[in-house]
CSV table of C-alpha atoms in Angstrom, one decimal:
chain,number,residue,atom,x,y,z
N,9,UNK,CA,11.2,15.2,-6.3
N,10,UNK,CA,8.2,13.6,-6.5
N,11,UNK,CA,6.2,14.6,-3.6
N,12,UNK,CA,2.8,14.1,-1.9
N,13,UNK,CA,1.4,16.1,1.6
N,14,UNK,CA,-1.6,14.9,3.0
N,15,UNK,CA,-4.0,17.0,5.2
N,16,UNK,CA,-3.8,16.5,8.7
N,17,UNK,CA,-5.5,14.6,11.7
N,18,UNK,CA,-8.6,14.8,11.8
N,19,UNK,CA,-11.8,13.8,15.1
N,20,UNK,CA,-14.7,12.5,13.9
N,21,UNK,CA,-18.6,11.7,15.6
N,22,UNK,CA,-19.8,8.0,14.5
N,23,UNK,CA,-21.8,8.2,11.3
N,24,UNK,CA,-20.0,11.4,10.3
N,25,UNK,CA,-17.9,12.3,6.7
N,26,UNK,CA,-14.3,12.6,6.7
N,27,UNK,CA,-12.0,14.4,3.6
N,28,UNK,CA,-8.8,13.4,3.1
N,29,UNK,CA,-6.6,15.5,0.8
N,30,UNK,CA,-2.9,14.1,-0.8
N,31,UNK,CA,-1.6,17.4,-2.5
N,32,UNK,CA,1.3,16.1,-5.7
N,33,UNK,CA,4.2,18.1,-6.5
N,34,UNK,CA,7.4,16.9,-8.9
N,35,UNK,CA,5.7,15.5,-11.9
N,36,UNK,CA,2.9,15.6,-14.1
N,37,UNK,CA,-0.1,15.5,-12.4
N,38,UNK,CA,-2.7,13.9,-14.7
N,39,UNK,CA,-0.2,11.6,-16.1
N,40,UNK,CA,-0.3,9.0,-12.8
N,41,UNK,CA,-3.1,7.2,-10.7
N,42,UNK,CA,-3.6,7.9,-7.3
N,43,UNK,CA,-4.1,5.1,-5.0
N,44,UNK,CA,-5.5,5.3,-1.2
N,45,UNK,CA,-4.5,2.5,1.3
N,46,UNK,CA,-5.7,2.4,4.6
N,47,UNK,CA,-4.3,0.9,8.4
N,48,UNK,CA,-6.0,0.4,11.1
N,49,UNK,CA,-4.1,0.3,14.6
N,50,UNK,CA,-1.8,-3.2,14.9
N,51,UNK,CA,-3.5,-4.0,11.1
N,52,UNK,CA,-2.5,-5.1,7.8
N,53,UNK,CA,-2.6,-2.8,4.6
N,54,UNK,CA,-6.2,-2.6,3.2
N,55,UNK,CA,-6.9,-1.1,-0.6
N,56,UNK,CA,-9.4,1.4,-0.5
N,57,UNK,CA,-9.2,3.3,-4.1
N,58,UNK,CA,-8.1,4.5,-6.7
N,59,UNK,CA,-8.6,7.5,-9.4
N,60,UNK,CA,-7.2,7.7,-13.3
N,61,UNK,CA,-5.9,11.9,-12.0
N,62,UNK,CA,-5.7,12.1,-15.7
N,63,UNK,CA,-9.9,11.5,-17.0
N,64,UNK,CA,-11.4,11.1,-13.7
N,65,UNK,CA,-12.2,7.2,-13.5
N,66,UNK,CA,-12.0,5.5,-10.7
N,67,UNK,CA,-12.8,2.2,-8.9
N,68,UNK,CA,-13.1,0.9,-5.7
N,69,UNK,CA,-13.2,-2.3,-2.7
N,70,UNK,CA,-16.4,-3.2,-2.3
N,71,UNK,CA,-14.5,-3.7,1.0
N,72,UNK,CA,-16.1,-0.1,1.9
N,73,UNK,CA,-19.8,-0.6,0.1
N,74,UNK,CA,-20.3,2.8,-1.4
N,75,UNK,CA,-18.7,4.6,1.3
N,76,UNK,CA,-16.4,6.3,-0.5
N,77,UNK,CA,-15.4,8.3,-3.0
N,78,UNK,CA,-12.3,9.3,-4.6
N,79,UNK,CA,-12.0,13.0,-6.3
N,80,UNK,CA,-9.5,15.1,-7.7
N,81,UNK,CA,-8.8,18.5,-8.7
N,82,UNK,CA,-6.5,18.8,-11.6
N,83,UNK,CA,-5.6,23.1,-10.6
N,84,UNK,CA,-4.5,21.9,-7.7
N,85,UNK,CA,-2.6,19.0,-8.2
N,86,UNK,CA,-5.6,17.6,-5.5
N,87,UNK,CA,-6.7,14.1,-4.7
N,88,UNK,CA,-9.6,13.6,-1.7
N,89,UNK,CA,-10.9,11.3,-0.9
N,90,UNK,CA,-14.4,10.9,2.0
N,91,UNK,CA,-15.8,8.1,3.7
N,92,UNK,CA,-18.9,8.2,5.2
N,93,UNK,CA,-20.8,6.5,8.1
N,94,UNK,CA,-17.9,6.9,9.6
N,95,UNK,CA,-17.7,4.3,13.0
N,96,UNK,CA,-15.0,2.9,15.6
N,97,UNK,CA,-13.3,0.7,12.6
N,98,UNK,CA,-12.8,3.7,11.0
N,99,UNK,CA,-9.8,3.7,13.1
N,100,UNK,CA,-7.1,4.6,10.9
N,101,UNK,CA,-4.0,5.9,9.5
N,102,UNK,CA,-5.1,6.9,5.7
N,103,UNK,CA,-2.3,6.9,2.6
N,104,UNK,CA,-2.2,8.4,-0.7
N,105,UNK,CA,-0.4,6.4,-3.2
N,106,UNK,CA,0.8,7.3,-6.5
N,107,UNK,CA,1.4,4.3,-9.0
N,108,UNK,CA,4.6,4.0,-10.0
N,109,UNK,CA,4.0,4.7,-13.6
N,110,UNK,CA,2.2,6.1,-16.7
N,111,UNK,CA,-0.3,4.6,-18.9
N,112,UNK,CA,-2.1,1.7,-16.6
N,113,UNK,CA,-4.5,2.6,-13.5
N,114,UNK,CA,-3.7,-0.3,-11.2
N,115,UNK,CA,0.4,-1.3,-10.0
N,116,UNK,CA,2.8,-1.0,-7.9
N,117,UNK,CA,3.3,3.0,-6.4
N,118,UNK,CA,5.3,5.0,-5.3
N,119,UNK,CA,5.7,7.3,-3.6
N,120,UNK,CA,3.0,6.8,-0.5
N,121,UNK,CA,2.0,9.9,1.3
N,122,UNK,CA,2.9,10.6,5.1
N,123,UNK,CA,-0.7,9.3,6.2
N,124,UNK,CA,-3.2,11.1,8.2
N,125,UNK,CA,-4.6,9.7,10.8
N,126,UNK,CA,-8.0,9.5,11.4
N,127,UNK,CA,-10.0,8.4,14.3
N,128,UNK,CA,-13.3,7.8,15.0
N,129,UNK,CA,-14.6,8.3,19.1
N,130,UNK,CA,-18.3,9.7,20.7
C,30,UNK,CA,-12.2,-11.5,-4.9
C,31,UNK,CA,-8.0,-13.0,-4.8
C,32,UNK,CA,-7.1,-13.5,-1.4
C,33,UNK,CA,-3.3,-12.7,-0.4
C,34,UNK,CA,-1.9,-15.2,2.0
C,35,UNK,CA,1.6,-14.6,4.0
C,36,UNK,CA,3.6,-17.0,6.7
C,37,UNK,CA,5.0,-16.7,8.8
C,38,UNK,CA,3.1,-13.5,10.2
C,39,UNK,CA,6.4,-13.3,12.2
C,40,UNK,CA,9.4,-14.6,12.9
C,41,UNK,CA,12.7,-13.8,14.6
C,42,UNK,CA,16.2,-14.4,13.4
C,43,UNK,CA,19.9,-13.0,14.1
C,44,UNK,CA,22.1,-10.6,12.0
C,45,UNK,CA,23.7,-12.6,9.1
C,46,UNK,CA,20.4,-14.8,9.0
C,47,UNK,CA,18.7,-15.9,5.8
C,48,UNK,CA,15.1,-14.8,6.0
C,49,UNK,CA,12.2,-16.4,3.9
C,50,UNK,CA,8.5,-15.1,3.6
C,51,UNK,CA,6.1,-16.6,1.6
C,52,UNK,CA,3.0,-15.1,-0.1
C,53,UNK,CA,0.7,-17.3,-2.1
C,54,UNK,CA,-2.2,-16.3,-3.5
C,55,UNK,CA,-5.2,-17.9,-4.3
C,56,UNK,CA,-5.8,-17.2,-7.6
C,57,UNK,CA,-3.1,-17.3,-10.3
C,58,UNK,CA,-1.8,-13.6,-10.8
C,59,UNK,CA,1.4,-13.9,-12.8
C,60,UNK,CA,4.1,-11.6,-11.8
C,61,UNK,CA,1.5,-9.3,-10.5
C,62,UNK,CA,3.3,-8.9,-7.2
C,63,UNK,CA,4.8,-6.4,-4.9
C,64,UNK,CA,6.1,-6.6,-2.0
C,65,UNK,CA,6.5,-3.5,0.6
C,66,UNK,CA,8.5,-2.9,4.0
C,67,UNK,CA,7.0,-1.1,6.9
C,68,UNK,CA,9.5,0.1,9.4
C,69,UNK,CA,8.0,1.0,12.8
C,70,UNK,CA,6.0,4.2,12.9
C,71,UNK,CA,7.3,4.7,9.2
C,72,UNK,CA,5.5,4.9,5.8
C,73,UNK,CA,5.5,2.4,3.8
C,74,UNK,CA,7.7,1.9,1.2
C,75,UNK,CA,8.1,-0.4,-2.0
C,76,UNK,CA,11.1,-3.4,-2.0
C,77,UNK,CA,10.0,-5.3,-5.2
C,78,UNK,CA,7.9,-5.3,-8.1
C,79,UNK,CA,7.2,-8.0,-10.9
C,80,UNK,CA,7.6,-10.2,-8.5
C,81,UNK,CA,11.1,-9.9,-9.1
C,82,UNK,CA,12.9,-6.7,-9.6
C,83,UNK,CA,14.0,-4.6,-6.4
C,84,UNK,CA,13.1,-0.8,-6.4
C,85,UNK,CA,16.1,1.4,-7.2
C,86,UNK,CA,17.9,1.8,-4.1
C,87,UNK,CA,16.9,-1.1,-2.4
C,88,UNK,CA,19.7,-3.4,-0.7
C,89,UNK,CA,21.1,-6.6,-3.3
C,90,UNK,CA,20.6,-8.8,0.2
C,91,UNK,CA,16.6,-8.4,-0.7
C,92,UNK,CA,15.5,-11.3,-3.3
C,93,UNK,CA,12.0,-11.6,-4.4
C,94,UNK,CA,10.9,-14.8,-6.8
C,95,UNK,CA,8.0,-16.7,-8.0
C,96,UNK,CA,4.9,-16.7,-10.5
C,97,UNK,CA,1.8,-17.2,-10.6
C,98,UNK,CA,0.4,-18.0,-7.6
C,99,UNK,CA,3.4,-19.0,-5.0
C,100,UNK,CA,5.9,-16.3,-4.2
C,101,UNK,CA,8.9,-15.9,-1.5
C,102,UNK,CA,11.1,-12.5,-0.2
C,103,UNK,CA,14.6,-13.6,0.7
C,104,UNK,CA,16.8,-11.1,3.0
C,105,UNK,CA,19.6,-13.2,2.2
C,106,UNK,CA,21.5,-11.6,5.1
C,107,UNK,CA,19.2,-10.1,8.0
C,108,UNK,CA,20.7,-6.7,9.3
C,109,UNK,CA,19.3,-4.9,12.0
C,110,UNK,CA,17.9,-2.3,9.4
C,111,UNK,CA,15.8,-4.8,8.2
C,112,UNK,CA,14.1,-4.6,11.7
C,113,UNK,CA,9.5,-4.3,9.4
C,114,UNK,CA,6.4,-5.8,8.3
C,115,UNK,CA,6.8,-6.9,5.4
C,116,UNK,CA,3.6,-6.9,2.9
C,117,UNK,CA,3.3,-8.5,-0.1
C,118,UNK,CA,0.7,-6.8,-2.6
C,119,UNK,CA,-0.9,-7.7,-6.1
C,120,UNK,CA,-1.8,-5.5,-8.4
C,121,UNK,CA,-3.2,-7.8,-11.5
C,122,UNK,CA,-6.5,-6.0,-11.2
C,123,UNK,CA,-8.5,-3.8,-8.8
C,124,UNK,CA,-9.0,-4.7,-5.3
C,125,UNK,CA,-4.9,-4.5,-5.2
C,126,UNK,CA,-5.5,-7.4,-2.1
C,127,UNK,CA,-2.5,-7.1,0.7
C,128,UNK,CA,-1.4,-10.1,2.5
C,129,UNK,CA,-1.6,-9.7,6.3
C,130,UNK,CA,2.4,-8.9,6.7
C,131,UNK,CA,5.4,-10.2,8.7
C,132,UNK,CA,7.1,-9.2,11.6
C,133,UNK,CA,10.7,-9.1,11.3
C,134,UNK,CA,12.6,-8.9,14.6
C,135,UNK,CA,16.0,-9.7,15.4
C,136,UNK,CA,16.7,-12.5,17.4
């Protein structure tokens, strides 16, 4: 079955960067886009960006002002999300979520990874 | 960017009640609207896509409707296992904005 397994929790200091991985299995990795969504404690879901796992094309939310980079390693069937210049407001659970169908980059997502808690604290 | 506004932000209803959640887009998004359910401490999961198509395995008491700018999610008979926060999300283009969520509790 389709599975997305994310890397473990991280604790970072303000100003640092964090790189979260999302390893996919159970499907043809390059056929589906992967999205990243975050959720700060008690807050709404926030779309961060996505990558076409086939051609590597990316699109990001302007909210992150160039701080987020999404990459993929097709040999490892893994997508990475790196967020830089961290502040306490970046403390959140970060999710990867696979697009539900092939042939598109935008769309609804299912399944989601289990989430990765990133805590930013001095 | 297109904004998504949900209402109410929270509600409390009795088991068996009909529950309706509204999602409004700031611009026409056709039917490119999904609903997700997030149970406490859990990962969000897809309920409805295309504004009204039920994801496989989702109970038939859930339904979605609407197009353009106004959408609704209805639970025809609220069950205890429906306690969750519900989010709408537009996906016609990036950024795929979410609504602020509606927390559903049992009275």
